[in-house]
Amino acid sequence: MSEPKQPVVRPYLTTRSLMPENQETPIQFIQSDIVKHKLFYRRNHFSYPALSYSNYWLPIDGLVTSPALLSMNDLLRLPSKTLKVVLECSGDKRSLFEPKVFGEQWEKGAISQGIWKGVPLSALLEHTGIKEGAKEVVVEGYDYGERTDLDQVYTFSRSLPIEKALHPDTMIAYEYNHRPIPFKHGYPLRLIVPQWYAMASVKWIKRISIIGSHFSGPFQSIDYVYYPSKENDNNAFPVTTINVNSTIQKPLDMDILNTGKHSIKGIAWTGKGTVTKVEVSTDNGRTWAKANMDYSDDMSYEWVSWSYEWTILEKGEYTVLSKATDSTGQTQPALPFWNRKGYGYHAIDQIKVKAE
Amino acid sequence: MSEPKQPVVRPYLTTRSLMPENQETPIQFIQSDIVKHKLFYRRNHFSYPALSYSNYWLPIDGLVTSPALLSMNDLLRLPSKTLKVVLECSGDKRSLFEPKVFGEQWEKGAISQGIWKGVPLSALLEHTGIKEGAKEVVVEGYDYGERTDLDQVYTFSRSLPIEKALHPDTMIAYEYNHRPIPFKHGYPLRLIVPQWYAMASVKWIKRISIIGSHFSGPFQSIDYVYYPSKENDNNAFPVTTINVNSTIQKPLDMDILNTGKHSIKGIAWTGKGTVTKVEVSTDNGRTWAKANMDYSDDMSYEWVSWSYEWTILEKGEYTVLSKATDSTGQTQPALPFWNRKGYGYHAIDQIKVKAE
C-alpha cells in the first residue's frame, strides 16, 4: 500500500444544475477579495457555445458612422482599463424568498469578485462613431437555445441604454485575474457592466449593435424583470442596479458554538455608491452595533469585508443579523421585495446559532 | 491567446464546513450506483488524524482469549468479502426538519454507495477467541479532538452489540472501489457496518476492544441518540438501523418545465430488508402510482434506482412525492419523526415544479 496524499481541505462550487451548468460560489468559505475562477459561480441559460477562436472577429454595427469588424489584436492594441468588480446574479439568494419562487434555487453564493481588464466600450464607440437617434447598445452572446415559454431559438442578448454603454467603466473585457478570461466566464470577450446585476455582463460576445429603439429580447422583456404580482404583470420594471446587500460568512447558519469569544464575519456590497456602514445584531434586531469594515484603496465596485467581535455570555439560541447601508442612503430592508421571478433579494441577512 | 479547454461540466461536493471537513455528495446528479470517491460525501467530527502508515498495527484486545496485533499483511492474507453498500449519515436531510435543528445542515446528499472489500470482523474475532461475558465490541478511530459540550479530548469511538459485530457482513475494510480506501474515507482500515447509519462505520481504525459492559462514549451516549423532546432527554433511544427512504433526483426542486413527457427519477434504500416498492405522486399525494425499479443482482445493502414516466398535460404548479416501502413492511411517513439532534429523517420526499 502506498502512502496517501496529504489531506487538503477545500471548498467546491455548489452544483445547482448541469444542463445548463449553474453552480454557486461557496461564498461562506471565500476569504479573499479576489475569487479564483474555479470558485467563480457559473450561471448559464444554455449549453456552452462552440466558437471559432482562430478566426474571431467582433462586429460593431447598426447606428454607427463607420461599422467595424475588430480582431482580438485590434482590441489588445487599444488603451485598456483594469477594475475589481463584484458580479452578482440577480437571482442570488432566490431560495430565501417566501413564498418560494420557481427557477434556480440560488442560496447566497451567486456572487463573486475579481479583476477584469479590457477596453472601455465608449472607446470602441468613439472609434465607430454614433449616429443620431441611437438609443441602446445591444450586445449578443454566442450562447443560444430554446426557452420553456417560447417556441423559437434565441441567443442570449441584452441591451444597455446609451448612457450606461458610454460609462467609462463599462468595458469589453479580455482578461480575468490577469489571464485570458476562462472559457466558462466568457472567453474571449465579455461585457462587464459594473453596478448592474450580472445578466448585463454578456459572455462570449458575438456582436455589438447600436439601435434607435428599445430592445425587447426575452432576456430583457420576459426575464430579468421584477413582477411584483404573482397573478399578472402589473407594475413590472426591469432589473438593473445591484441592491445594497450583505452576507454573514461566519458563523454558519445553525452552528453550535461554545460560549465565549467569536468573530462574526461577512461581506457587504452595493450597486450605486459605496457601502458606508454595516450593522450587526446578535439579538434578532433588538439592538445593533457597528461592524468594523476592511476598506481597500478603491471601493468603487468591490465588496467590503466586515467583522464584529462577539462574546457569548449565556448558553442559548441566538439570531444574528447583518444590515448594510450605502452612500446613496439605501439600506437593507427587514423583508425582501417579493417578485414572481425572484430577483434582487436583499433583505437583512440572518443566521441562527446555538451556544452550549 | 491559446485555445480554451473543452468545457467539461461536472458536479462537485457541496461544502457544509471546512474545519472539520463536511461535504455532501451531489446526489441529484449521481447516475451510477457506484459513487467515485471524489464525490463520496465527507463527514468528520475532527480534523484529519496523522497516522504512521509505515508502521501500522491493529490491536484487538479486551475480553479475548488471545489478544492480537495484526499488520496490514496479516489482514490482506485472510479470506475477504466484497460488498456494495449504501452509507448514509444519520444527519442526512437534517435541514428539512421543521422546526429547524442545530448542527450540520445536510440536504439530501449525506449518502453514497460503493464497493467495499475487507475481512469480516467475525473472522478476526474467531481468530482471537471471545471470552465469556463479552457484550460489545468497541472500535476506536485515530481521529480525536474537543467537543463544544465537554471539556476533555475524545477519539471517535463507537461500539457494536456482539451479535452485530459477529454478523458475517460486518467487516474491516481495506479497499473502496477496488483501490486502497482513500485517506478521507478511512485509510488504511475502516469498519463497515451494513444496514446501520454510517456513524457506526468508524474510519482510521486504531483499536478493537471487546468489553463486558455497555460502552458510553459521547458519540454513543450524547450524539447519535434520538431525543424526541426539545426540552429534556426523556424517551431517548440510540440511532442504529437506516430508515426506509427515497430521494427524487430529477426533476430538481422548483424546476420550470415544459408541458409534455418527463422522466421522474430517483433512488430508494433501507436498512433492514430490501426496498420492495416505490410510489410516486404528481398531485401532492392525492393519487399514487408505482415507479419502475431497476434492481441489480444482489440488492442486500444497495439503493435501488427507480423512474416514473410523467406526462404533464396542463400548465401549472405540481407537488411531486416519492414513497418507498421495504420488505419488513416499513414505509416512509408523511411527516418526519422530529428529534432534537435531527437524525434519521425519512419522510416522503417532495419537490415542486412549475409547467409553463
PDB file of C-alpha atoms in Angstrom, chain A residues 67-160:
ATOM      1  CA  PRO A  67     -19.173  49.905 -38.882  1.00  0.00           C
ATOM      2  CA  ALA A  68     -16.186  47.939 -37.569  1.00  0.00           C
ATOM      3  CA  LEU A  69     -15.009  44.355 -37.554  1.00  0.00           C
ATOM      4  CA  LEU A  70     -12.352  44.088 -34.874  1.00  0.00           C
ATOM      5  CA  SER A  71      -9.834  41.309 -34.378  1.00  0.00           C
ATOM      6  CA  MET A  72      -8.559  40.351 -30.944  1.00  0.00           C
ATOM      7  CA  ASN A  73      -5.315  42.084 -31.830  1.00  0.00           C
ATOM      8  CA  ASP A  74      -7.173  45.290 -32.672  1.00  0.00           C
ATOM      9  CA  LEU A  75      -8.691  45.197 -29.206  1.00  0.00           C
ATOM     10  CA  LEU A  76      -5.458  44.343 -27.428  1.00  0.00           C
ATOM     11  CA  ARG A  77      -3.796  47.382 -29.044  1.00  0.00           C
ATOM     12  CA  LEU A  78      -6.351  49.837 -27.620  1.00  0.00           C
ATOM     13  CA  PRO A  79      -5.893  51.581 -24.241  1.00  0.00           C
ATOM     14  CA  SER A  80      -7.162  49.287 -21.509  1.00  0.00           C
ATOM     15  CA  LYS A  81      -8.725  49.632 -18.095  1.00  0.00           C
ATOM     16  CA  THR A  82      -8.436  47.287 -15.090  1.00  0.00           C
ATOM     17  CA  LEU A  83     -11.161  47.114 -12.453  1.00  0.00           C
ATOM     18  CA  LYS A  84     -12.017  44.943  -9.463  1.00  0.00           C
ATOM     19  CA  VAL A  85     -15.736  44.293  -9.850  1.00  0.00           C
ATOM     20  CA  VAL A  86     -18.318  42.345  -7.881  1.00  0.00           C
ATOM     21  CA  LEU A  87     -20.610  40.362 -10.173  1.00  0.00           C
ATOM     22  CA  GLU A  88     -23.860  39.228  -8.632  1.00  0.00           C
ATOM     23  CA  CYS A  89     -26.515  37.188 -10.374  1.00  0.00           C
ATOM     24  CA  SER A  90     -29.870  38.893  -9.917  1.00  0.00           C
ATOM     25  CA  GLY A  91     -31.210  35.534  -8.726  1.00  0.00           C
ATOM     26  CA  ASP A  92     -28.689  35.410  -5.869  1.00  0.00           C
ATOM     27  CA  LYS A  93     -30.475  34.381  -2.621  1.00  0.00           C
ATOM     28  CA  ARG A  94     -33.616  33.445  -4.592  1.00  0.00           C
ATOM     29  CA  SER A  95     -34.129  30.366  -2.391  1.00  0.00           C
ATOM     30  CA  LEU A  96     -34.747  32.686   0.576  1.00  0.00           C
ATOM     31  CA  PHE A  97     -37.962  34.191  -0.787  1.00  0.00           C
ATOM     32  CA  GLU A  98     -41.190  33.229   0.983  1.00  0.00           C
ATOM     33  CA  PRO A  99     -43.407  32.127  -0.672  1.00  0.00           C
ATOM     34  CA  LYS A 100     -40.792  30.211  -2.658  1.00  0.00           C
ATOM     35  CA  VAL A 101     -40.121  31.196  -6.255  1.00  0.00           C
ATOM     36  CA  PHE A 102     -39.538  28.844  -9.218  1.00  0.00           C
ATOM     37  CA  GLY A 103     -36.190  28.841 -11.011  1.00  0.00           C
ATOM     38  CA  GLU A 104     -32.614  28.135  -9.972  1.00  0.00           C
ATOM     39  CA  GLN A 105     -32.551  27.837  -6.187  1.00  0.00           C
ATOM     40  CA  TRP A 106     -29.518  30.022  -5.564  1.00  0.00           C
ATOM     41  CA  GLU A 107     -28.528  30.348  -1.962  1.00  0.00           C
ATOM     42  CA  LYS A 108     -26.078  33.109  -1.015  1.00  0.00           C
ATOM     43  CA  GLY A 109     -23.298  32.259  -3.482  1.00  0.00           C
ATOM     44  CA  ALA A 110     -24.390  33.558  -6.891  1.00  0.00           C
ATOM     45  CA  ILE A 111     -21.851  36.312  -6.339  1.00  0.00           C
ATOM     46  CA  SER A 112     -18.121  36.591  -6.986  1.00  0.00           C
ATOM     47  CA  GLN A 113     -15.462  39.219  -7.426  1.00  0.00           C
ATOM     48  CA  GLY A 114     -12.270  39.544  -9.403  1.00  0.00           C
ATOM     49  CA  ILE A 115     -10.096  41.730 -11.595  1.00  0.00           C
ATOM     50  CA  TRP A 116     -11.299  42.419 -15.121  1.00  0.00           C
ATOM     51  CA  LYS A 117      -9.191  44.056 -17.815  1.00  0.00           C
ATOM     52  CA  GLY A 118     -10.496  45.291 -21.120  1.00  0.00           C
ATOM     53  CA  VAL A 119     -11.304  48.166 -23.436  1.00  0.00           C
ATOM     54  CA  PRO A 120     -13.976  50.664 -22.422  1.00  0.00           C
ATOM     55  CA  LEU A 121     -16.975  50.231 -24.699  1.00  0.00           C
ATOM     56  CA  SER A 122     -17.033  54.029 -25.019  1.00  0.00           C
ATOM     57  CA  ALA A 123     -13.584  53.942 -26.669  1.00  0.00           C
ATOM     58  CA  LEU A 124     -14.868  51.474 -29.277  1.00  0.00           C
ATOM     59  CA  LEU A 125     -17.948  53.558 -29.959  1.00  0.00           C
ATOM     60  CA  GLU A 126     -15.831  56.700 -30.272  1.00  0.00           C
ATOM     61  CA  HIS A 127     -13.917  54.799 -32.918  1.00  0.00           C
ATOM     62  CA  THR A 128     -17.035  53.814 -34.883  1.00  0.00           C
ATOM     63  CA  GLY A 129     -18.966  56.996 -34.215  1.00  0.00           C
ATOM     64  CA  ILE A 130     -22.611  57.057 -33.126  1.00  0.00           C
ATOM     65  CA  LYS A 131     -25.382  58.230 -35.429  1.00  0.00           C
ATOM     66  CA  GLU A 132     -28.187  60.484 -34.357  1.00  0.00           C
ATOM     67  CA  GLY A 133     -31.165  58.650 -32.891  1.00  0.00           C
ATOM     68  CA  ALA A 134     -29.047  55.978 -31.155  1.00  0.00           C
ATOM     69  CA  LYS A 135     -30.881  54.802 -28.050  1.00  0.00           C
ATOM     70  CA  GLU A 136     -29.455  51.486 -26.951  1.00  0.00           C
ATOM     71  CA  VAL A 137     -26.454  49.246 -27.464  1.00  0.00           C
ATOM     72  CA  VAL A 138     -27.337  45.585 -27.958  1.00  0.00           C
ATOM     73  CA  VAL A 139     -24.719  43.008 -27.018  1.00  0.00           C
ATOM     74  CA  GLU A 140     -25.325  39.491 -28.305  1.00  0.00           C
ATOM     75  CA  GLY A 141     -23.641  36.385 -26.937  1.00  0.00           C
ATOM     76  CA  TYR A 142     -22.708  33.217 -28.822  1.00  0.00           C
ATOM     77  CA  ASP A 143     -24.805  31.092 -26.446  1.00  0.00           C
ATOM     78  CA  TYR A 144     -28.245  30.134 -27.668  1.00  0.00           C
ATOM     79  CA  GLY A 145     -31.044  27.638 -27.220  1.00  0.00           C
ATOM     80  CA  GLU A 146     -34.704  27.056 -26.550  1.00  0.00           C
ATOM     81  CA  ARG A 147     -36.786  28.514 -23.770  1.00  0.00           C
ATOM     82  CA  THR A 148     -39.615  26.703 -21.987  1.00  0.00           C
ATOM     83  CA  ASP A 149     -42.009  29.592 -22.640  1.00  0.00           C
ATOM     84  CA  LEU A 150     -41.352  30.420 -26.318  1.00  0.00           C
ATOM     85  CA  ASP A 151     -41.096  28.346 -29.484  1.00  0.00           C
ATOM     86  CA  GLN A 152     -38.115  29.966 -31.158  1.00  0.00           C
ATOM     87  CA  VAL A 153     -34.403  29.603 -30.527  1.00  0.00           C
ATOM     88  CA  TYR A 154     -32.772  32.683 -29.004  1.00  0.00           C
ATOM     89  CA  THR A 155     -29.240  33.847 -28.374  1.00  0.00           C
ATOM     90  CA  PHE A 156     -28.549  35.463 -25.036  1.00  0.00           C
ATOM     91  CA  SER A 157     -28.755  39.157 -25.895  1.00  0.00           C
ATOM     92  CA  ARG A 158     -29.182  42.245 -23.770  1.00  0.00           C
ATOM     93  CA  SER A 159     -29.143  45.983 -24.358  1.00  0.00           C
ATOM     94  CA  LEU A 160     -27.801  48.926 -22.384  1.00  0.00           C
TER      95      LEU A 160
END
